[in-house]
Every structure is written in structure tokens, then in C-alpha cells.
Coordinates of C-alpha atoms in Angstrom, one line a residue:
Chain X
M3 CA -39.0 33.8 -26.1
R4 CA -38.3 35.9 -23.9
R5 CA -40.7 33.4 -21.5
G6 CA -39.2 30.3 -23.1
R7 CA -35.6 31.6 -21.6
L8 CA -37.7 32.2 -17.7
I9 CA -38.5 28.6 -18.6
G10 CA -35.6 27.2 -19.2
A11 CA -33.0 29.2 -17.1
V12 CA -35.8 28.3 -14.3
G13 CA -35.4 24.6 -15.2
A14 CA -32.2 24.1 -15.7
G15 CA -31.4 25.7 -12.3
A16 CA -34.2 22.9 -10.9
F17 CA -31.7 20.4 -12.8
C18 CA -28.4 22.0 -11.4
L19 CA -29.7 21.5 -7.4
M20 CA -31.2 17.4 -8.1
A21 CA -28.0 17.0 -9.7
L22 CA -25.6 19.1 -6.7
A23 CA -27.5 19.0 -3.8
P24 CA -26.8 15.0 -2.9
F25 CA -23.6 14.9 -3.7
A26 CA -22.9 18.1 -2.0
W27 CA -24.0 17.0 1.0
L28 CA -21.6 13.7 0.7
V29 CA -18.9 16.7 0.9
L30 CA -20.4 17.9 3.9
T31 CA -19.9 14.9 5.5
S32 CA -16.5 14.3 4.6
F33 CA -16.0 17.7 7.0
K34 CA -17.8 16.6 9.7
T35 CA -17.0 14.4 13.0
Q36 CA -18.6 11.3 14.1
L37 CA -20.5 13.3 16.3
E38 CA -21.9 15.2 13.6
V39 CA -22.1 12.2 11.1
T40 CA -24.3 10.4 13.0
A41 CA -26.6 13.4 15.0
I42 CA -30.5 13.3 14.7
P43 CA -31.6 15.6 13.2
P44 CA -28.3 16.0 10.7
T45 CA -25.9 19.0 11.4
L46 CA -26.4 20.8 8.0
W47 CA -23.6 22.7 8.0
P48 CA -20.5 20.8 9.5
G49 CA -17.6 22.4 11.8
G50 CA -15.0 21.8 9.2
S51 CA -13.5 19.4 10.7
L52 CA -10.7 17.1 8.9
E53 CA -10.4 14.3 11.3
F54 CA -12.3 11.8 8.4
Y55 CA -9.6 12.6 6.1
R56 CA -6.4 12.3 8.5
S57 CA -8.4 8.6 9.7
A58 CA -8.9 7.6 6.0
L59 CA -5.5 7.7 4.8
S60 CA -4.1 6.3 8.5
R61 CA -6.5 3.6 8.9
Y62 CA -7.9 3.1 5.0
G63 CA -4.7 3.5 3.3
L64 CA -6.7 5.7 0.8
M65 CA -3.4 7.1 -1.1
H66 CA -2.8 3.7 -1.9
F67 CA -6.0 3.2 -3.8
V68 CA -5.3 7.0 -5.2
L69 CA -1.7 5.7 -6.3
N70 CA -3.2 2.5 -7.9
S71 CA -6.1 4.0 -9.7
L72 CA -3.6 6.3 -11.0
V73 CA -1.2 4.0 -12.1
V74 CA -4.2 1.9 -13.7
A75 CA -6.5 5.0 -15.0
G76 CA -3.0 6.4 -16.4
G77 CA -1.7 2.8 -18.6
T78 CA -5.1 2.5 -19.9
T79 CA -5.2 5.7 -21.3
V80 CA -1.5 5.6 -22.7
C81 CA -1.9 2.9 -23.8
T82 CA -5.9 3.0 -25.5
L83 CA -4.6 6.1 -27.4
C84 CA -1.8 4.7 -28.6
L85 CA -3.2 1.8 -30.2
G86 CA -7.0 4.7 -30.8
V87 CA -4.9 7.0 -32.9
G88 CA -2.9 4.3 -35.4
A89 CA -6.8 2.1 -35.9
A90 CA -8.1 5.7 -36.4
Y91 CA -5.9 6.8 -38.9
A92 CA -6.1 4.1 -41.2
L93 CA -10.2 3.8 -40.7
A94 CA -10.3 7.8 -41.8
R95 CA -7.6 7.9 -44.1
L96 CA -6.3 4.5 -45.2
R97 CA -8.0 1.9 -47.6
V98 CA -9.7 -1.0 -45.8
P99 CA -11.6 -3.8 -46.7
G100 CA -14.9 -4.1 -44.4
R101 CA -14.1 -0.7 -42.5
P102 CA -18.4 -1.1 -42.1
W103 CA -17.9 -3.8 -40.3
L104 CA -14.9 -3.2 -38.6
M105 CA -16.2 -0.1 -37.1
G106 CA -20.1 -1.7 -36.4
G107 CA -17.7 -4.8 -35.2
L108 CA -16.1 -2.1 -32.2
L109 CA -19.5 -1.0 -31.9
L110 CA -21.0 -4.1 -30.8
V111 CA -17.4 -4.3 -28.0
S112 CA -19.0 -0.9 -26.3
M113 CA -22.6 -2.7 -25.8
F114 CA -21.3 -5.9 -24.5
P115 CA -22.5 -7.3 -20.6
Q116 CA -19.6 -7.4 -18.4
I117 CA -20.5 -10.6 -16.9
S118 CA -20.3 -12.4 -20.1
L119 CA -16.7 -11.3 -20.5
A120 CA -16.0 -11.7 -16.6
G121 CA -15.6 -15.9 -16.6
P122 CA -13.4 -16.3 -19.6
I123 CA -11.3 -13.3 -19.1
W124 CA -10.4 -14.1 -15.0
R125 CA -9.4 -17.2 -16.3
I126 CA -7.2 -15.5 -18.8
L127 CA -5.7 -14.2 -16.0
Q128 CA -5.7 -16.1 -13.9
A129 CA -4.0 -18.6 -16.4
V130 CA -1.1 -16.4 -17.3
G131 CA -1.0 -15.3 -13.0
W132 CA -1.4 -11.5 -13.8
L133 CA -4.6 -11.5 -11.0
N134 CA -3.2 -8.7 -8.7
S135 CA -1.8 -7.2 -11.1
Y136 CA -1.7 -3.5 -13.1
Q137 CA -1.4 -5.1 -16.5
G138 CA -4.3 -8.0 -15.6
L139 CA -6.1 -5.2 -15.1
I140 CA -5.2 -2.6 -17.9
I141 CA -5.6 -4.8 -20.5
P142 CA -8.7 -5.7 -20.6
Y143 CA -9.7 -1.7 -20.1
V144 CA -7.8 -1.3 -23.1
T145 CA -10.1 -3.2 -24.5
L146 CA -13.1 -1.8 -23.4
T147 CA -12.4 1.5 -24.3
L148 CA -10.8 1.0 -27.6
P149 CA -13.6 1.1 -29.2
L150 CA -14.9 4.8 -27.2
A151 CA -10.7 6.4 -28.3
V152 CA -11.2 5.2 -32.3
W153 CA -14.8 6.0 -32.9
I154 CA -14.0 9.7 -31.6
L155 CA -10.7 9.8 -33.3
T156 CA -11.9 8.4 -36.4
S157 CA -15.1 10.8 -36.6
Y158 CA -11.7 13.6 -35.8
F159 CA -9.5 12.2 -38.4
S160 CA -12.2 12.2 -40.8
E161 CA -12.6 15.7 -40.4
L162 CA -9.0 16.8 -41.5
P163 CA -8.6 18.0 -45.0
R164 CA -6.4 15.4 -47.0
E165 CA -4.4 18.4 -48.8
L166 CA -2.9 18.7 -45.7
E167 CA -1.4 15.5 -45.5
E168 CA -1.1 15.1 -49.5
A169 CA 1.4 18.6 -48.8
A170 CA 3.2 16.9 -46.0
M171 CA 4.1 13.5 -48.1
L172 CA 5.3 16.0 -51.3
D173 CA 7.4 17.8 -49.2
G174 CA 9.3 14.0 -48.7
C175 CA 6.7 12.8 -45.4
G176 CA 5.9 9.2 -45.4
R177 CA 2.0 8.5 -44.6
L178 CA 3.3 6.9 -41.2
G179 CA 5.6 10.3 -41.9
A180 CA 2.7 12.7 -42.4
L181 CA 0.2 10.7 -39.3
L182 CA 3.1 12.0 -36.6
R183 CA 4.0 15.3 -37.2
V184 CA 0.8 17.0 -39.4
I185 CA -2.3 15.6 -38.1
L186 CA -1.5 13.8 -35.2
P187 CA -0.9 18.1 -33.7
L188 CA -4.3 19.0 -35.9
A189 CA -6.0 16.3 -34.3
G190 CA -4.8 17.5 -30.4
P191 CA -8.1 18.2 -29.3
G192 CA -9.7 14.9 -30.3
V193 CA -6.9 13.0 -28.9
F194 CA -7.5 15.1 -25.6
T195 CA -11.2 14.6 -25.7
A196 CA -10.3 10.7 -26.3
A197 CA -8.3 11.1 -23.1
I198 CA -10.3 12.2 -21.4
L199 CA -12.8 10.2 -21.4
V200 CA -10.9 7.1 -21.5
F201 CA -9.5 8.1 -17.9
I202 CA -12.5 9.1 -16.4
Y203 CA -13.8 5.3 -18.0
A204 CA -10.7 3.1 -15.8
W205 CA -11.1 5.6 -12.8
N206 CA -14.1 4.7 -12.4
E207 CA -14.8 1.0 -13.2
F208 CA -15.3 -0.9 -10.9
F209 CA -16.9 -4.5 -11.9
F210 CA -13.2 -5.8 -13.4
A211 CA -11.5 -4.6 -10.8
L212 CA -13.2 -6.0 -8.1
L213 CA -12.6 -9.8 -10.5
I214 CA -9.4 -8.8 -11.2
M215 CA -8.3 -7.2 -8.0
T216 CA -8.4 -9.5 -4.7
R217 CA -5.5 -8.2 -3.1
R218 CA -6.3 -4.9 -0.5
T219 CA -2.6 -3.2 -1.9
V220 CA -3.4 -3.4 -5.8
Q221 CA -7.1 -2.2 -5.4
T222 CA -8.9 0.5 -7.3
L223 CA -10.2 3.6 -5.0
P224 CA -13.5 2.3 -6.5
V225 CA -12.8 -1.5 -5.5
G226 CA -11.7 0.2 -2.1
I227 CA -14.8 2.8 -1.5
A228 CA -16.9 -0.9 -2.2
L229 CA -15.4 -2.5 0.9
F230 CA -14.4 0.4 3.2
Q231 CA -16.1 -1.3 6.4
G232 CA -15.6 -0.7 9.3
Q233 CA -15.6 -3.6 12.6
F234 CA -18.6 -2.7 14.5
T235 CA -20.3 0.5 12.3
M236 CA -20.1 1.3 8.3
P237 CA -17.6 4.3 8.2
W238 CA -19.5 7.3 6.6
G239 CA -16.8 9.8 7.4
E240 CA -14.6 8.0 5.7
I241 CA -16.3 6.4 3.1
A242 CA -17.3 10.1 2.7
A243 CA -14.0 12.4 2.7
A244 CA -12.3 8.8 0.5
S245 CA -15.4 9.5 -2.0
T246 CA -14.4 13.1 -2.3
V247 CA -11.0 12.5 -2.7
A248 CA -11.8 9.9 -5.7
T249 CA -14.4 12.7 -7.4
A250 CA -12.4 15.9 -6.8
P251 CA -10.4 15.4 -10.1
L252 CA -13.5 14.0 -12.0
V253 CA -15.4 17.2 -11.0
A254 CA -12.6 19.3 -11.7
L255 CA -12.0 17.7 -15.7
V256 CA -16.0 18.0 -15.8
F257 CA -15.9 21.9 -15.2
L258 CA -13.0 22.6 -17.4
F259 CA -13.7 20.4 -20.3
Q260 CA -17.0 19.8 -20.4
R261 CA -17.8 21.2 -24.2
R262 CA -15.2 18.8 -25.2
I263 CA -16.7 15.7 -22.9
V264 CA -19.5 16.5 -24.6
S265 CA -18.7 16.4 -28.4
G266 CA -17.1 13.8 -27.5
L267 CA -20.0 12.2 -26.2
S268 CA -21.7 13.1 -29.2
A269 CA -19.1 11.8 -31.1
G270 CA -19.6 8.4 -29.2
A271 CA -23.3 8.0 -29.2
I272 CA -25.0 9.6 -32.0
K273 CA -22.4 9.5 -34.4
G274 CA -21.0 6.3 -32.9
Chain E
M1 CA 3.5 -0.9 -62.2
A2 CA 4.9 1.8 -60.5
G3 CA 1.5 3.1 -58.5
L4 CA 1.4 -0.4 -57.2
A5 CA 4.1 0.0 -54.8
P6 CA 2.8 2.8 -53.0
R7 CA -0.7 1.2 -52.5
R8 CA 0.4 -2.0 -51.8
G9 CA 2.4 -0.3 -48.7
E10 CA -0.9 1.5 -48.0
R11 CA -2.2 -1.2 -47.4
L12 CA 0.2 -3.1 -44.8
L13 CA 0.0 0.2 -42.8
A14 CA -3.2 -0.1 -43.0
W15 CA -3.2 -3.2 -41.2
G16 CA -0.1 -2.4 -39.8
L17 CA -2.1 0.4 -37.6
L18 CA -4.8 -1.6 -37.6
L19 CA -4.0 -5.4 -35.9
P20 CA -2.7 -4.3 -32.6
C21 CA -6.5 -2.9 -31.5
L22 CA -8.6 -6.4 -33.7
A23 CA -5.9 -8.2 -31.9
A24 CA -6.6 -6.3 -28.5
V25 CA -10.8 -6.5 -28.8
C26 CA -10.5 -10.2 -30.3
A27 CA -8.4 -11.5 -27.7
F28 CA -10.8 -9.7 -24.9
A29 CA -13.7 -8.8 -26.5
F30 CA -14.8 -11.6 -28.8
W31 CA -13.0 -15.0 -28.1
P32 CA -14.6 -14.4 -24.2
I33 CA -18.0 -14.5 -24.8
V34 CA -16.7 -17.2 -26.7
Y35 CA -15.4 -18.9 -25.0
S36 CA -18.5 -18.1 -22.0
F37 CA -20.7 -20.0 -24.3
V38 CA -18.4 -22.5 -24.0
L39 CA -18.0 -22.5 -19.6
S40 CA -21.8 -22.8 -19.3
L41 CA -21.7 -26.5 -21.6
H42 CA -19.6 -27.4 -18.8
R43 CA -20.2 -28.0 -14.5
I44 CA -17.7 -25.9 -13.4
V45 CA -17.6 -25.8 -9.4
L46 CA -14.6 -23.3 -8.5
S47 CA -14.8 -24.6 -5.1
L48 CA -14.9 -28.4 -6.5
P49 CA -12.0 -28.8 -8.6
G50 CA -12.1 -32.7 -8.7
L51 CA -14.7 -33.1 -10.3
G52 CA -13.2 -32.1 -13.4
E53 CA -14.8 -29.4 -15.6
P54 CA -17.4 -32.3 -17.4
F55 CA -19.3 -31.9 -20.7
V56 CA -23.0 -31.7 -19.8
G57 CA -24.4 -30.0 -22.9
L58 CA -27.5 -27.8 -22.0
E59 CA -28.1 -28.5 -18.2
N60 CA -27.1 -25.6 -16.5
Y61 CA -29.5 -24.0 -19.1
A62 CA -32.4 -25.9 -17.7
Q63 CA -32.2 -25.4 -14.0
L64 CA -31.1 -21.8 -15.1
L65 CA -34.8 -22.1 -16.9
G66 CA -36.4 -24.1 -13.9
E67 CA -34.3 -22.1 -10.8
P68 CA -36.8 -19.7 -9.1
T69 CA -34.6 -17.4 -8.1
A70 CA -32.7 -17.3 -11.4
R71 CA -36.9 -16.6 -13.0
A72 CA -37.3 -13.3 -10.6
S73 CA -33.5 -12.7 -10.9
A74 CA -34.4 -11.8 -14.7
A75 CA -38.5 -10.0 -13.6
T76 CA -36.1 -7.8 -11.7
T77 CA -33.8 -6.9 -14.3
L78 CA -37.0 -6.4 -17.0
I79 CA -38.5 -4.2 -14.8
F80 CA -35.7 -2.2 -13.2
V81 CA -34.7 -1.6 -17.7
A82 CA -37.4 -1.0 -18.8
V83 CA -38.8 2.0 -15.9
S84 CA -35.0 3.3 -15.2
T85 CA -34.5 3.3 -18.8
L86 CA -38.5 4.9 -19.9
L87 CA -37.6 8.1 -16.7
E88 CA -33.9 8.8 -17.9
V89 CA -34.9 9.5 -21.2
G90 CA -38.1 10.9 -20.2
L91 CA -36.6 13.7 -18.0
G92 CA -32.5 13.4 -19.8
T93 CA -35.5 15.4 -23.0
L94 CA -36.6 17.7 -20.1
M95 CA -33.0 18.9 -19.6
A96 CA -32.4 18.8 -22.9
L97 CA -34.8 20.7 -23.6
A98 CA -33.8 23.4 -21.1
L99 CA -30.3 23.5 -22.1
D100 CA -31.2 24.6 -25.3
K101 CA -32.3 27.6 -24.7
S102 CA -29.9 30.7 -24.1
F103 CA -29.0 31.9 -20.8
R104 CA -26.8 33.5 -19.6
G105 CA -24.5 30.6 -17.3
R106 CA -25.5 27.4 -19.9
G107 CA -21.5 26.3 -20.0
L108 CA -21.4 26.2 -15.8
V109 CA -25.3 24.6 -15.8
R110 CA -24.3 22.1 -18.3
A111 CA -21.2 21.1 -16.9
A112 CA -23.0 21.3 -13.1
V113 CA -25.5 18.3 -15.2
L114 CA -22.9 16.3 -15.7
V115 CA -21.3 15.7 -11.9
P116 CA -23.4 12.9 -11.8
W117 CA -22.4 11.3 -14.6
A118 CA -18.6 12.0 -14.6
I119 CA -18.2 10.7 -10.3
P120 CA -17.8 6.9 -10.3
T121 CA -20.7 5.1 -9.8
V122 CA -19.8 3.6 -6.3
V123 CA -19.0 6.8 -4.7
A124 CA -23.5 7.5 -5.8
S125 CA -23.5 4.5 -4.5
Q126 CA -22.4 4.8 -1.1
M127 CA -24.0 8.6 -1.6
W128 CA -27.5 7.1 -2.2
R129 CA -26.8 4.4 1.1
F130 CA -26.2 7.1 3.1
I131 CA -28.7 9.2 2.4
L132 CA -31.3 6.8 2.8
N133 CA -30.0 5.7 6.4
D134 CA -32.2 4.8 8.5
R135 CA -31.2 6.4 11.4
Y136 CA -28.5 9.5 10.4
G137 CA -30.2 9.3 6.2
L138 CA -31.4 12.9 5.7
L139 CA -34.3 11.2 3.6
N140 CA -35.6 10.6 6.9
W141 CA -35.2 13.7 8.5
L142 CA -36.5 14.9 5.5
V143 CA -39.9 13.2 5.6
F144 CA -40.2 12.8 9.2
G145 CA -38.2 15.4 10.3
D146 CA -37.9 14.8 14.6
Q147 CA -39.8 11.8 14.5
V148 CA -37.2 9.1 15.2
G149 CA -40.5 6.4 16.0
A150 CA -41.7 6.8 12.3
Y151 CA -38.1 6.8 10.3
R152 CA -38.0 3.7 7.5
A153 CA -34.9 2.2 6.5
W154 CA -35.6 2.7 2.5
L155 CA -33.1 -0.6 1.7
A156 CA -34.6 -3.4 4.0
E157 CA -37.6 -3.2 2.1
P158 CA -38.0 -4.9 -0.7
G159 CA -40.6 -2.7 -3.3
W160 CA -38.7 0.2 -1.7
A161 CA -35.4 -1.1 -2.3
L162 CA -35.9 -1.7 -5.9
A163 CA -37.2 1.6 -6.2
A164 CA -34.1 3.1 -4.4
V165 CA -31.9 1.1 -7.2
I166 CA -33.7 3.1 -10.0
G167 CA -33.9 6.1 -8.1
A168 CA -30.1 6.3 -7.9
D169 CA -29.7 5.1 -11.4
V170 CA -31.8 7.7 -13.5
W171 CA -30.1 10.2 -11.1
K172 CA -27.1 9.0 -12.5
T173 CA -27.7 8.3 -15.6
S174 CA -29.9 11.2 -17.2
A175 CA -27.9 13.6 -18.0
F176 CA -26.1 11.8 -20.7
A177 CA -29.4 10.8 -21.9
A178 CA -30.3 14.7 -22.1
L179 CA -27.1 14.9 -23.9
I180 CA -27.5 13.1 -26.8
V181 CA -31.4 15.1 -27.2
L182 CA -29.3 18.2 -27.1
A183 CA -27.5 17.4 -29.7
G184 CA -30.3 16.0 -31.8
L185 CA -31.8 19.8 -30.3
Q186 CA -29.2 21.9 -31.2
T187 CA -30.1 19.8 -35.3
I188 CA -32.9 21.8 -35.4
P189 CA -32.4 25.3 -37.2
R190 CA -34.1 27.8 -35.0
E191 CA -35.9 29.7 -37.8
L192 CA -38.0 27.1 -38.0
N193 CA -39.5 27.3 -34.3
E194 CA -39.7 31.4 -35.4
A195 CA -41.6 30.6 -38.3
A196 CA -44.4 28.0 -36.2
A197 CA -44.0 30.8 -33.6
L198 CA -44.9 33.5 -36.3
D199 CA -47.6 31.4 -38.2
G200 CA -49.2 31.0 -34.1
A201 CA -48.9 27.5 -32.9
G202 CA -47.9 27.6 -29.3
P203 CA -45.3 26.4 -27.9
W204 CA -46.8 22.7 -27.0
Q205 CA -47.9 22.9 -30.6
R206 CA -44.3 23.9 -31.8
F207 CA -43.4 20.6 -29.5
R208 CA -46.0 18.3 -30.6
H209 CA -45.6 18.8 -33.8
L210 CA -41.7 20.2 -34.7
T211 CA -39.3 19.5 -32.5
L212 CA -40.7 15.9 -31.3
P213 CA -40.3 14.2 -34.7
L214 CA -37.5 16.1 -35.9
V215 CA -35.7 14.7 -32.1
L216 CA -37.5 11.4 -32.5
P217 CA -33.6 10.1 -33.9
A218 CA -31.5 11.1 -31.4
L219 CA -34.2 9.9 -29.2
A220 CA -34.1 6.0 -30.3
V221 CA -30.7 6.5 -29.8
A222 CA -30.8 7.5 -25.9
L223 CA -33.1 5.0 -25.2
V224 CA -31.3 2.3 -26.9
F225 CA -28.0 2.9 -25.3
R226 CA -29.1 3.8 -22.0
T227 CA -31.2 0.3 -22.3
M228 CA -28.5 -2.1 -23.3
D229 CA -26.7 0.4 -20.5
A230 CA -29.6 -0.6 -17.5
F231 CA -28.9 -4.6 -18.2
R232 CA -25.2 -4.0 -17.5
V233 CA -26.4 -2.0 -13.2
F234 CA -23.9 -4.0 -11.2
D235 CA -22.2 -1.6 -9.3
L236 CA -25.3 -0.4 -7.4
V237 CA -26.8 -3.0 -6.2
F238 CA -23.5 -4.1 -4.8
V239 CA -22.9 -1.6 -2.9
M240 CA -26.6 -0.4 -2.2
T241 CA -28.4 -3.9 -1.2
Q242 CA -25.9 -6.8 -2.5
G243 CA -29.5 -7.9 -4.5
G244 CA -31.4 -7.3 -0.7
P245 CA -34.3 -7.5 0.8
A246 CA -35.2 -10.8 -0.5
D247 CA -33.3 -10.6 -4.3
A248 CA -35.4 -7.9 -4.3
T249 CA -33.0 -5.4 -6.5
N250 CA -31.2 -9.0 -7.8
V251 CA -30.8 -8.5 -10.3
L252 CA -29.1 -10.5 -13.8
Q253 CA -25.8 -9.1 -13.8
F254 CA -25.3 -9.4 -9.9
Y255 CA -27.1 -12.6 -10.2
G256 CA -24.8 -13.8 -12.4
Y257 CA -21.8 -13.1 -10.8
K258 CA -22.2 -14.3 -7.3
K259 CA -23.3 -17.6 -8.8
M260 CA -19.6 -17.3 -10.7
F261 CA -17.6 -15.7 -8.4
A262 CA -19.2 -16.4 -4.7
E263 CA -20.3 -20.0 -5.0
G264 CA -18.1 -20.6 -7.6
F265 CA -20.7 -22.4 -10.0
L266 CA -18.9 -21.6 -13.1
G267 CA -20.5 -23.2 -15.7
Y268 CA -23.8 -22.4 -14.5
G269 CA -23.1 -18.5 -13.8
S270 CA -21.4 -18.8 -17.7
A271 CA -25.1 -19.5 -18.9
V272 CA -26.8 -16.5 -16.9
S273 CA -24.3 -14.6 -18.7
V274 CA -24.9 -16.4 -21.8
M275 CA -28.1 -15.0 -21.4
V276 CA -27.4 -11.9 -20.6
F277 CA -25.6 -10.8 -23.6
V278 CA -28.6 -12.5 -26.4
M279 CA -30.6 -10.1 -23.8
V280 CA -28.2 -7.7 -24.5
L281 CA -28.0 -8.0 -28.5
A282 CA -31.3 -8.1 -29.8
V283 CA -31.1 -5.0 -28.1
S284 CA -28.7 -3.9 -30.1
L285 CA -30.1 -5.6 -33.3
I286 CA -33.1 -3.5 -33.3
Y287 CA -31.0 -0.4 -32.5
L288 CA -28.6 -1.4 -36.2
R289 CA -32.0 -1.5 -37.2
L290 CA -33.2 2.0 -36.4
V291 CA -30.5 3.5 -36.5
G292 CA -28.2 1.9 -37.9
R293 CA -27.4 1.9 -41.2
R294 CA -27.2 6.3 -41.2
L295 CA -23.8 5.1 -39.3
L296 CA -22.3 3.1 -40.3
R297 CA -22.8 4.4 -44.0
G298 CA -19.1 5.6 -45.1
D299 CA -17.5 8.9 -42.9
A300 CA -18.3 8.5 -39.4
R301 CA -20.0 11.5 -40.0

């Protein structure tokens, strides 16, 4: 058993290195100077210059992208949770005919390839004039994150004992009151887990953001970073700086809440 | 009669809660799929609105089947899906086996392994593009050292470019496969393993005859989830290679995107998108057959 533990630790160490080393290289690059970035052999340890952060902010409009991403990812998370909590509660606790079909249908949505939705969604948004608008991006995101949120929340809701609501309803709460006053606070961790996963999805999504946000001023971070273009050379340093900014909140989320993320993903993937 | 009123109220509440969610999903997921199929039966060229949008039946599909680039793109997609999925599930299983052992700092390791999964794919793509850069890339230096003359432009050679995109995908998503397999592993009671060890079964025998059969359902889930996701690869290709060099990384999702939005052939591009949908649907039907019944039964657990 002790040998197994050793092998596990060594293997885990190797996987950590594999996972973190390339990303660490990107972060290191963001703190270099232009000379250090293009040096051969590569500069292994940067001098700690903030030159690229400054120019990403001033010349490439990094702050716009950050704000747009915050609005879109935040908006998506709030809307998805509002719709998802209700739907999941109904599916977990109320008598809904065709429940397996509804759950299965939602699961199917999370498997649709984006390209199959792209043309029609683009046309719908164009028709109502919502290309290049926040709601034009948030609405498709809400649709695409709802299935995951509903599956996670349903599995959390059905684990809470029914007696809780019955007691609340005896005390004079309606169904809705019981949901809001009793169930929701108890399912808080589940709601929070769903929120993290939805936020990460919306923060990272690229395909629809690229199609819908063609104007530079409304683009989100991934689109901004993908389209970073210098006049003659690739601005690697600025890309690295912007990438570090885009990734920092996610890495923080992962290290703070890895347990929740793991449980949420397996609720979304294995049970759902 | 007294019992009926609350029940009707309950049903109303249920639909009231479900309806917004169902409406959103129908309007922006199911309807677009149908609409995509409708579009694919018309000739629509966005740059030539004067042509109108005539109904042309299956013409777009006929053109699709006859187009060498489309066939090559389908082949590239299948190679990408097969190779990346197998590598991811294989590597993910190894990761899961390592993470299943208890050791100090396991939470930290689990978080570290999750980092590639969490970072935006666009960021991962730019990161690999920089590491693979022909002049200042880290890889060239690691492989060739100071012999600058030998440096290669990895993303400019067809074989290497596809390998690079696959490698980046494996780096990014193996952790996801690992999590699913890990969840499966943790349902296996530890005593089983210990009993088998007492009976003299070696580590390999225990893995082969005990762990593997029990973790097989989780493996199947990981396999199918990764397969469907691999069909959707886009960000990596868009940033790392733009489908090139010489269409070597032109996967279907990118091909369809280029036809529709760069060249403006909305009808033809829709035919491509319907084909991708049918392929993914086929995989998900296999999935439903394998594990679906367990999932859709009764409560979600």
C-alpha cells in the first residue's frame, strides 16, 4: 500500500508539472520586456517588467474587454440561475408529466455543436438588431448553460428532505414561499456551484462571441485576445499580459473551490 | 374536491417555473437546429442579396459530397476526434488513478490539474502558438538548443500542425476525463481492493480484474462526452492555424464557419452544419443506449 501511495504522489507531481508548466511560461512571458521575449536562447526568468500590461491597457483596450466580459458573464450567470432554479425545483419536487423527456431534452441541448446553431441564431439576432449588443450574447449563453445548471440544481434539490417544505407549508408558506425561504438557502452550495460553472463557461466562450460581437468596443476577452494583432509582428508580450488577466480570476476560483467544481462537474456529467 | 385545488395550483406553478426555461431552450437551441436544416435547402449567398434565397432542394448536400475540401475536412475531423479522445481518456484514467490515492496535498494537486480545464481555450491556444513559435518558441529551444538553423515552424507543417492542435486539446481537456473517471473510481469500496491484495493479487491483476470492470461505465461516459466535444473543436484551430497549413487542420466546425461567415455561403454552410449535427447526434444516441437509461430514470441520482 505504501508503494502505491508513492507511485500516486510521483504521478500526481508529474501531472501537475504538465498542467502548470506551459501556463507558467505564459505568465512569465507577460512580465518580460520586448527584448527578453525575442531573445534566443529564451529568457527563463523575467526582470519583472510591467511594460506589456501597460501597453495592453493603453494601446489594446484591455479594460474594455474585461468590462465586457464581466457584464456578459455576470449577466449570463444571473439570468441562468433565475430561470434554472425554478425549472430545477419544478423537476425535482413538483409533478411534471414527461419529466424524463424534459431532462433528456435538456441534456441533448448541451451536446449540440455550436456551428449547427450559428447561422439561425445570427439571423434571429440580426433581424431584431441585437448583433453587437450585450443581450444578443447573453441570451444564447443562457440557453446553452441552462441544461448544465438545471441538471446540477435538480440533483441538489432532490437530495434535500421533503419534510422541510411540508413543515414550511404547514406553517402557512405557499409552495413558492417554501422554495424561496427554505429550499433555496439550504441549496445554497448547489446554487453557488452552478453559478461558478456557468460563469466559467460564459467567461471563456469564443465561438458565439466571435460571431455576435464584431465591433471592437463590445468584444469579450477571448475574442479580444484571439484578435490581438500587431502591425508588423505578433504582440506576444501583450497577448501574454491580457491572457494572464483573463485567466487570473478562473485560477483563483479553481484553487478556492476545486471541491465544488469537481462535484458540480460530476453532477453535470455522470449523473447528467 | 378539497384535494383537487392545491394539486391544480401545483401543476400551474410547475409549468410557470418550467416555461421560461423551456421557451429559451426551444427558441435558441431546438428551433435553430430545424431552421439550419431549412436554410441548407436554399441557395443563400450573403454577399449577393440580389439573388434572393431560392429553394434548391438537396443541391447544397450534393455539392458538399462532391467537394474535395469538404471530404478532407471530414477526414481531418474524424482523425482529430479519434486520436484526441483516446489520448484524453487514456491520460485521464492515469490521472484519476494517481489522484485516487490518498496523499498529502491532494486537494492542491487536484486544483492544479484543473487549471488547464478552467482557462479560456483562446488563452491556451495563444499559449501553445507562442511555445511552438518558429523563432522564440520554447519548444524549439528545448529540442534543438542553440542550433537556430535547425528550428522548425511546427505550425507551418501539415502533419505537425495537426499534431500540435491535438496535443493542445489533450493538454486542455484530459483533466475533465480524469474527473469523470475519478468519480467512478471513488464509488469502488476500498475493502475490495484490500481483500484482493490479501488474496495475493498484484497491482496489475487488481487493476485488470477489479478496478477496470467497475470503472467501465464512467470510462464510457468520459469517452462519449469527450467525443462529442472533440467534434466541436474551434477555438484551437481558429487561433493556432486558421485551418491551415494546406487545410491540414480544417476541421468541419471551422470549415462550416468559414463558408458561412467568411465567404457568406449561408445555405451551403448550413448543409455542413447539419452534417456535423447528424454526426454528433449519432454519437449521443450511442451514449443514450450505453448509459442513458440509468441517467433518465427517476431522480437524478
